[in-house]
JSON list of C-alpha atoms in Angstrom, two decimals:
[
{"chain": "A", "resi": 1, "resn": "ARG", "atom": "CA", "xyz": [26.22, -42.48, -36.49]},
{"chain": "A", "resi": 2, "resn": "LYS", "atom": "CA", "xyz": [27.69, -44.33, -39.38]},
{"chain": "A", "resi": 3, "resn": "ILE", "atom": "CA", "xyz": [28.48, -40.82, -41.44]},
{"chain": "A", "resi": 4, "resn": "ARG", "atom": "CA", "xyz": [29.58, -39.16, -38.70]},
{"chain": "A", "resi": 5, "resn": "GLU", "atom": "CA", "xyz": [31.85, -41.99, -38.16]},
{"chain": "A", "resi": 6, "resn": "HIS", "atom": "CA", "xyz": [33.36, -41.55, -41.74]},
{"chain": "A", "resi": 7, "resn": "THR", "atom": "CA", "xyz": [32.98, -38.09, -42.48]},
{"chain": "A", "resi": 8, "resn": "LYS", "atom": "CA", "xyz": [36.15, -34.79, -40.81]},
{"chain": "A", "resi": 9, "resn": "ILE", "atom": "CA", "xyz": [32.99, -31.79, -41.51]},
{"chain": "A", "resi": 10, "resn": "LEU", "atom": "CA", "xyz": [29.35, -32.39, -40.69]},
{"chain": "A", "resi": 11, "resn": "VAL", "atom": "CA", "xyz": [26.98, -29.47, -42.15]},
{"chain": "A", "resi": 12, "resn": "SER", "atom": "CA", "xyz": [23.16, -29.05, -40.59]},
{"chain": "A", "resi": 13, "resn": "ILE", "atom": "CA", "xyz": [20.56, -27.95, -42.41]},
{"chain": "A", "resi": 14, "resn": "GLY", "atom": "CA", "xyz": [17.46, -26.50, -41.54]},
{"chain": "A", "resi": 15, "resn": "ASP", "atom": "CA", "xyz": [16.04, -28.55, -38.12]},
{"chain": "A", "resi": 16, "resn": "CYS", "atom": "CA", "xyz": [19.67, -30.28, -36.84]},
{"chain": "A", "resi": 17, "resn": "ALA", "atom": "CA", "xyz": [21.20, -27.16, -37.68]},
{"chain": "A", "resi": 18, "resn": "VAL", "atom": "CA", "xyz": [18.30, -25.57, -34.44]},
{"chain": "A", "resi": 19, "resn": "THR", "atom": "CA", "xyz": [17.76, -27.34, -32.80]},
{"chain": "A", "resi": 20, "resn": "GLY", "atom": "CA", "xyz": [19.84, -31.43, -33.03]},
{"chain": "A", "resi": 21, "resn": "ASN", "atom": "CA", "xyz": [16.43, -32.08, -35.01]},
{"chain": "A", "resi": 22, "resn": "VAL", "atom": "CA", "xyz": [14.29, -31.88, -31.78]},
{"chain": "A", "resi": 23, "resn": "PRO", "atom": "CA", "xyz": [11.21, -30.30, -33.30]},
{"chain": "A", "resi": 24, "resn": "ALA", "atom": "CA", "xyz": [9.92, -30.05, -30.67]},
{"chain": "A", "resi": 25, "resn": "MET", "atom": "CA", "xyz": [12.30, -27.58, -28.37]},
{"chain": "A", "resi": 26, "resn": "ARG", "atom": "CA", "xyz": [11.01, -25.33, -30.51]},
{"chain": "A", "resi": 27, "resn": "ASN", "atom": "CA", "xyz": [9.21, -22.44, -28.99]},
{"chain": "A", "resi": 28, "resn": "SER", "atom": "CA", "xyz": [5.61, -23.07, -29.53]},
{"chain": "A", "resi": 29, "resn": "TYR", "atom": "CA", "xyz": [4.04, -20.19, -28.42]},
{"chain": "A", "resi": 30, "resn": "PRO", "atom": "CA", "xyz": [3.58, -17.95, -30.14]},
{"chain": "A", "resi": 31, "resn": "LEU", "atom": "CA", "xyz": [5.18, -15.03, -30.50]},
{"chain": "A", "resi": 32, "resn": "ASP", "atom": "CA", "xyz": [2.07, -12.88, -29.31]},
{"chain": "A", "resi": 33, "resn": "ASP", "atom": "CA", "xyz": [0.93, -14.67, -26.05]},
{"chain": "A", "resi": 34, "resn": "VAL", "atom": "CA", "xyz": [5.08, -14.46, -25.49]},
{"chain": "A", "resi": 35, "resn": "PHE", "atom": "CA", "xyz": [5.08, -10.60, -26.14]},
{"chain": "A", "resi": 36, "resn": "ASN", "atom": "CA", "xyz": [2.04, -10.12, -23.96]},
{"chain": "A", "resi": 37, "resn": "ARG", "atom": "CA", "xyz": [3.09, -13.09, -20.78]},
{"chain": "A", "resi": 38, "resn": "ALA", "atom": "CA", "xyz": [6.98, -10.88, -20.40]},
{"chain": "A", "resi": 39, "resn": "PHE", "atom": "CA", "xyz": [4.51, -7.93, -19.47]},
{"chain": "A", "resi": 40, "resn": "GLN", "atom": "CA", "xyz": [2.05, -9.39, -16.41]},
{"chain": "A", "resi": 41, "resn": "GLU", "atom": "CA", "xyz": [5.31, -11.78, -16.04]},
{"chain": "A", "resi": 42, "resn": "ARG", "atom": "CA", "xyz": [7.21, -8.80, -15.29]},
{"chain": "A", "resi": 43, "resn": "ASP", "atom": "CA", "xyz": [9.75, -11.17, -16.66]},
{"chain": "A", "resi": 44, "resn": "GLY", "atom": "CA", "xyz": [11.93, -9.23, -19.96]},
{"chain": "A", "resi": 45, "resn": "THR", "atom": "CA", "xyz": [13.97, -11.78, -20.33]},
{"chain": "A", "resi": 46, "resn": "LEU", "atom": "CA", "xyz": [11.38, -13.31, -22.76]},
{"chain": "A", "resi": 47, "resn": "LEU", "atom": "CA", "xyz": [11.02, -10.58, -25.26]},
{"chain": "A", "resi": 48, "resn": "GLU", "atom": "CA", "xyz": [14.82, -11.50, -25.96]},
{"chain": "A", "resi": 49, "resn": "ASP", "atom": "CA", "xyz": [15.04, -13.45, -28.95]},
{"chain": "A", "resi": 50, "resn": "MET", "atom": "CA", "xyz": [11.55, -12.07, -30.21]},
{"chain": "A", "resi": 51, "resn": "ILE", "atom": "CA", "xyz": [12.66, -8.79, -31.60]},
{"chain": "A", "resi": 52, "resn": "ALA", "atom": "CA", "xyz": [14.11, -8.44, -34.40]},
{"chain": "A", "resi": 53, "resn": "PRO", "atom": "CA", "xyz": [18.25, -6.67, -35.22]},
{"chain": "A", "resi": 54, "resn": "ALA", "atom": "CA", "xyz": [16.54, -3.67, -36.75]},
{"chain": "A", "resi": 55, "resn": "CYS", "atom": "CA", "xyz": [13.75, -3.58, -34.53]},
{"chain": "A", "resi": 56, "resn": "VAL", "atom": "CA", "xyz": [11.07, -0.12, -34.91]},
{"chain": "A", "resi": 57, "resn": "MET", "atom": "CA", "xyz": [9.15, 0.74, -32.40]},
{"chain": "A", "resi": 58, "resn": "GLU", "atom": "CA", "xyz": [6.85, 3.75, -32.24]},
{"chain": "A", "resi": 59, "resn": "SER", "atom": "CA", "xyz": [6.05, 4.55, -28.04]},
{"chain": "A", "resi": 60, "resn": "VAL", "atom": "CA", "xyz": [3.16, 6.07, -26.72]},
{"chain": "A", "resi": 61, "resn": "GLN", "atom": "CA", "xyz": [4.28, 9.40, -25.22]},
{"chain": "A", "resi": 62, "resn": "PRO", "atom": "CA", "xyz": [4.89, 11.91, -25.59]},
{"chain": "A", "resi": 63, "resn": "ALA", "atom": "CA", "xyz": [1.52, 12.98, -27.60]},
{"chain": "A", "resi": 64, "resn": "PRO", "atom": "CA", "xyz": [1.21, 14.05, -30.60]},
{"chain": "A", "resi": 65, "resn": "ASP", "atom": "CA", "xyz": [3.46, 11.82, -32.38]},
{"chain": "A", "resi": 66, "resn": "GLY", "atom": "CA", "xyz": [5.50, 9.60, -29.29]},
{"chain": "A", "resi": 67, "resn": "THR", "atom": "CA", "xyz": [8.72, 8.28, -29.17]},
{"chain": "A", "resi": 68, "resn": "ARG", "atom": "CA", "xyz": [10.77, 6.93, -31.85]},
{"chain": "A", "resi": 69, "resn": "TYR", "atom": "CA", "xyz": [13.29, 3.80, -30.92]},
{"chain": "A", "resi": 70, "resn": "GLU", "atom": "CA", "xyz": [15.13, 2.53, -33.64]},
{"chain": "A", "resi": 71, "resn": "GLY", "atom": "CA", "xyz": [16.73, -1.09, -33.41]},
{"chain": "A", "resi": 72, "resn": "TYR", "atom": "CA", "xyz": [17.54, -3.85, -31.00]},
{"chain": "A", "resi": 73, "resn": "ASP", "atom": "CA", "xyz": [19.21, -2.05, -27.75]},
{"chain": "A", "resi": 74, "resn": "ALA", "atom": "CA", "xyz": [16.73, 0.78, -27.80]},
{"chain": "A", "resi": 75, "resn": "SER", "atom": "CA", "xyz": [12.69, -1.19, -28.04]},
{"chain": "A", "resi": 76, "resn": "PHE", "atom": "CA", "xyz": [14.07, -4.31, -26.08]},
{"chain": "A", "resi": 77, "resn": "SER", "atom": "CA", "xyz": [14.58, -1.16, -23.21]},
{"chain": "A", "resi": 78, "resn": "SER", "atom": "CA", "xyz": [11.33, 0.84, -23.56]},
{"chain": "A", "resi": 79, "resn": "TRP", "atom": "CA", "xyz": [9.33, -2.64, -23.26]},
{"chain": "A", "resi": 80, "resn": "LYS", "atom": "CA", "xyz": [11.98, -3.71, -20.40]},
{"chain": "A", "resi": 81, "resn": "ALA", "atom": "CA", "xyz": [11.28, -0.23, -18.57]},
{"chain": "A", "resi": 82, "resn": "LEU", "atom": "CA", "xyz": [8.26, -0.82, -19.20]},
{"chain": "A", "resi": 83, "resn": "ILE", "atom": "CA", "xyz": [7.48, -4.30, -18.19]},
{"chain": "A", "resi": 84, "resn": "ASP", "atom": "CA", "xyz": [10.57, -2.78, -14.88]},
{"chain": "A", "resi": 85, "resn": "ASP", "atom": "CA", "xyz": [7.59, -0.29, -13.28]},
{"chain": "A", "resi": 86, "resn": "THR", "atom": "CA", "xyz": [6.46, -1.72, -10.66]},
{"chain": "A", "resi": 87, "resn": "THR", "atom": "CA", "xyz": [3.75, 0.62, -9.88]},
{"chain": "A", "resi": 88, "resn": "SER", "atom": "CA", "xyz": [2.21, 0.30, -13.52]},
{"chain": "A", "resi": 89, "resn": "HIS", "atom": "CA", "xyz": [0.54, -2.64, -15.34]},
{"chain": "A", "resi": 90, "resn": "PHE", "atom": "CA", "xyz": [-1.31, -3.73, -18.70]},
{"chain": "A", "resi": 91, "resn": "GLU", "atom": "CA", "xyz": [-4.10, -5.65, -18.94]},
{"chain": "A", "resi": 92, "resn": "VAL", "atom": "CA", "xyz": [-4.45, -7.55, -22.25]},
{"chain": "A", "resi": 93, "resn": "GLU", "atom": "CA", "xyz": [-8.17, -6.78, -23.57]},
{"chain": "A", "resi": 94, "resn": "ASP", "atom": "CA", "xyz": [-8.40, -8.83, -27.16]},
{"chain": "A", "resi": 95, "resn": "VAL", "atom": "CA", "xyz": [-5.03, -9.71, -29.71]},
{"chain": "A", "resi": 96, "resn": "HIS", "atom": "CA", "xyz": [-5.53, -10.43, -33.20]},
{"chain": "A", "resi": 97, "resn": "THR", "atom": "CA", "xyz": [-3.22, -11.81, -35.38]},
{"chain": "A", "resi": 98, "resn": "GLY", "atom": "CA", "xyz": [-2.36, -12.57, -39.26]},
{"chain": "A", "resi": 99, "resn": "ASP", "atom": "CA", "xyz": [0.73, -13.71, -41.25]},
{"chain": "A", "resi": 100, "resn": "GLU", "atom": "CA", "xyz": [3.07, -11.08, -40.78]},
{"chain": "A", "resi": 101, "resn": "TRP", "atom": "CA", "xyz": [0.64, -8.97, -37.36]},
{"chain": "A", "resi": 102, "resn": "ALA", "atom": "CA", "xyz": [-0.45, -8.93, -34.55]},
{"chain": "A", "resi": 103, "resn": "LEU", "atom": "CA", "xyz": [-3.18, -6.42, -32.77]},
{"chain": "A", "resi": 104, "resn": "ILE", "atom": "CA", "xyz": [-3.59, -5.91, -29.14]},
{"chain": "A", "resi": 105, "resn": "ARG", "atom": "CA", "xyz": [-6.24, -3.77, -27.59]},
{"chain": "A", "resi": 106, "resn": "TRP", "atom": "CA", "xyz": [-4.29, -3.42, -23.26]},
{"chain": "A", "resi": 107, "resn": "ARG", "atom": "CA", "xyz": [-5.61, -0.79, -20.92]},
{"chain": "A", "resi": 108, "resn": "TYR", "atom": "CA", "xyz": [-2.81, 0.77, -19.01]},
{"chain": "A", "resi": 109, "resn": "VAL", "atom": "CA", "xyz": [-3.40, 0.84, -15.23]},
{"chain": "A", "resi": 110, "resn": "TRP", "atom": "CA", "xyz": [-1.35, 3.71, -13.07]},
{"chain": "A", "resi": 111, "resn": "GLY", "atom": "CA", "xyz": [-3.65, 3.85, -9.52]},
{"chain": "A", "resi": 112, "resn": "PRO", "atom": "CA", "xyz": [-6.31, 1.76, -7.58]},
{"chain": "A", "resi": 113, "resn": "GLY", "atom": "CA", "xyz": [-8.89, 4.43, -9.11]},
{"chain": "A", "resi": 114, "resn": "PRO", "atom": "CA", "xyz": [-11.54, 4.52, -12.46]},
{"chain": "A", "resi": 115, "resn": "ASP", "atom": "CA", "xyz": [-9.95, 7.27, -13.63]},
{"chain": "A", "resi": 116, "resn": "ASP", "atom": "CA", "xyz": [-6.28, 5.47, -13.29]},
{"chain": "A", "resi": 117, "resn": "SER", "atom": "CA", "xyz": [-6.04, 3.85, -16.28]},
{"chain": "A", "resi": 118, "resn": "VAL", "atom": "CA", "xyz": [-6.16, 4.52, -20.17]},
{"chain": "A", "resi": 119, "resn": "ARG", "atom": "CA", "xyz": [-7.21, 1.93, -23.83]},
{"chain": "A", "resi": 120, "resn": "GLY", "atom": "CA", "xyz": [-4.76, 1.96, -26.10]},
{"chain": "A", "resi": 121, "resn": "VAL", "atom": "CA", "xyz": [-3.66, -0.38, -29.05]},
{"chain": "A", "resi": 122, "resn": "ASN", "atom": "CA", "xyz": [-0.60, -2.08, -30.45]},
{"chain": "A", "resi": 123, "resn": "VAL", "atom": "CA", "xyz": [0.19, -3.10, -34.25]},
{"chain": "A", "resi": 124, "resn": "MET", "atom": "CA", "xyz": [3.48, -4.95, -34.89]},
{"chain": "A", "resi": 125, "resn": "ARG", "atom": "CA", "xyz": [4.48, -6.00, -38.36]},
{"chain": "A", "resi": 126, "resn": "VAL", "atom": "CA", "xyz": [6.16, -9.42, -37.15]},
{"chain": "A", "resi": 127, "resn": "VAL", "atom": "CA", "xyz": [8.05, -11.66, -39.81]},
{"chain": "A", "resi": 128, "resn": "ASP", "atom": "CA", "xyz": [10.60, -14.67, -38.93]},
{"chain": "A", "resi": 129, "resn": "GLY", "atom": "CA", "xyz": [8.95, -14.62, -35.66]},
{"chain": "A", "resi": 130, "resn": "LYS", "atom": "CA", "xyz": [10.51, -11.42, -34.96]},
{"chain": "A", "resi": 131, "resn": "ILE", "atom": "CA", "xyz": [8.65, -7.50, -34.01]},
{"chain": "A", "resi": 132, "resn": "ILE", "atom": "CA", "xyz": [10.05, -5.98, -37.17]},
{"chain": "A", "resi": 133, "resn": "GLU", "atom": "CA", "xyz": [8.04, -2.94, -36.49]},
{"chain": "A", "resi": 134, "resn": "ALA", "atom": "CA", "xyz": [5.47, -1.84, -33.41]},
{"chain": "A", "resi": 135, "resn": "ALA", "atom": "CA", "xyz": [3.31, 1.37, -32.78]},
{"chain": "A", "resi": 136, "resn": "GLY", "atom": "CA", "xyz": [1.26, 1.81, -29.99]},
{"chain": "A", "resi": 137, "resn": "TYR", "atom": "CA", "xyz": [-1.37, 4.49, -29.73]},
{"chain": "A", "resi": 138, "resn": "SER", "atom": "CA", "xyz": [-4.01, 5.38, -26.68]},
{"chain": "A", "resi": 139, "resn": "LYS", "atom": "CA", "xyz": [-6.74, 6.96, -26.12]},
{"chain": "A", "resi": 140, "resn": "THR", "atom": "CA", "xyz": [-5.19, 9.72, -23.71]},
{"chain": "A", "resi": 141, "resn": "ALA", "atom": "CA", "xyz": [-1.49, 9.23, -22.45]},
{"chain": "A", "resi": 142, "resn": "PRO", "atom": "CA", "xyz": [-0.58, 9.84, -18.44]},
{"chain": "A", "resi": 143, "resn": "ILE", "atom": "CA", "xyz": [2.78, 10.17, -17.70]},
{"chain": "A", "resi": 144, "resn": "VAL", "atom": "CA", "xyz": [5.03, 7.40, -17.68]},
{"chain": "A", "resi": 145, "resn": "ALA", "atom": "CA", "xyz": [8.23, 7.48, -15.70]},
{"chain": "A", "resi": 146, "resn": "ALA", "atom": "CA", "xyz": [9.65, 4.65, -17.14]},
{"chain": "A", "resi": 147, "resn": "LEU", "atom": "CA", "xyz": [9.46, 7.25, -20.68]},
{"chain": "A", "resi": 148, "resn": "GLU", "atom": "CA", "xyz": [10.19, 9.92, -19.97]},
{"chain": "A", "resi": 149, "resn": "SER", "atom": "CA", "xyz": [13.86, 11.03, -21.01]}
]
């Protein structure tokens, strides 16, 4: 308080600059948990702070190479379209993470029958808590209306 009373300009560095010196206010959930929750809870706002400005994302379709989305807006829009598609959903099967990567194995379900799903995996590179690269791969992919151009 004394410093503030006798100072015209105060520059905050570190925790002070980010959280007002309350480190506990930071998001305490790992990035892969928040990413998966966004799809499970159908809440695209959970993705807003985890995508890097220069993120490059490749979707599973159309085969064989998928679609390449470059930049925050394109990556976010693609993921948001999947989140908002109420005719389908993802079931997370397994998650593995390292210092700068995440591997998420999933099942994409678009109907009630045993043939109405496909298994796949997302491989992500994460730097400073932001997704900078993501690529989705599936064993075989249905036509996903939310991703059609």
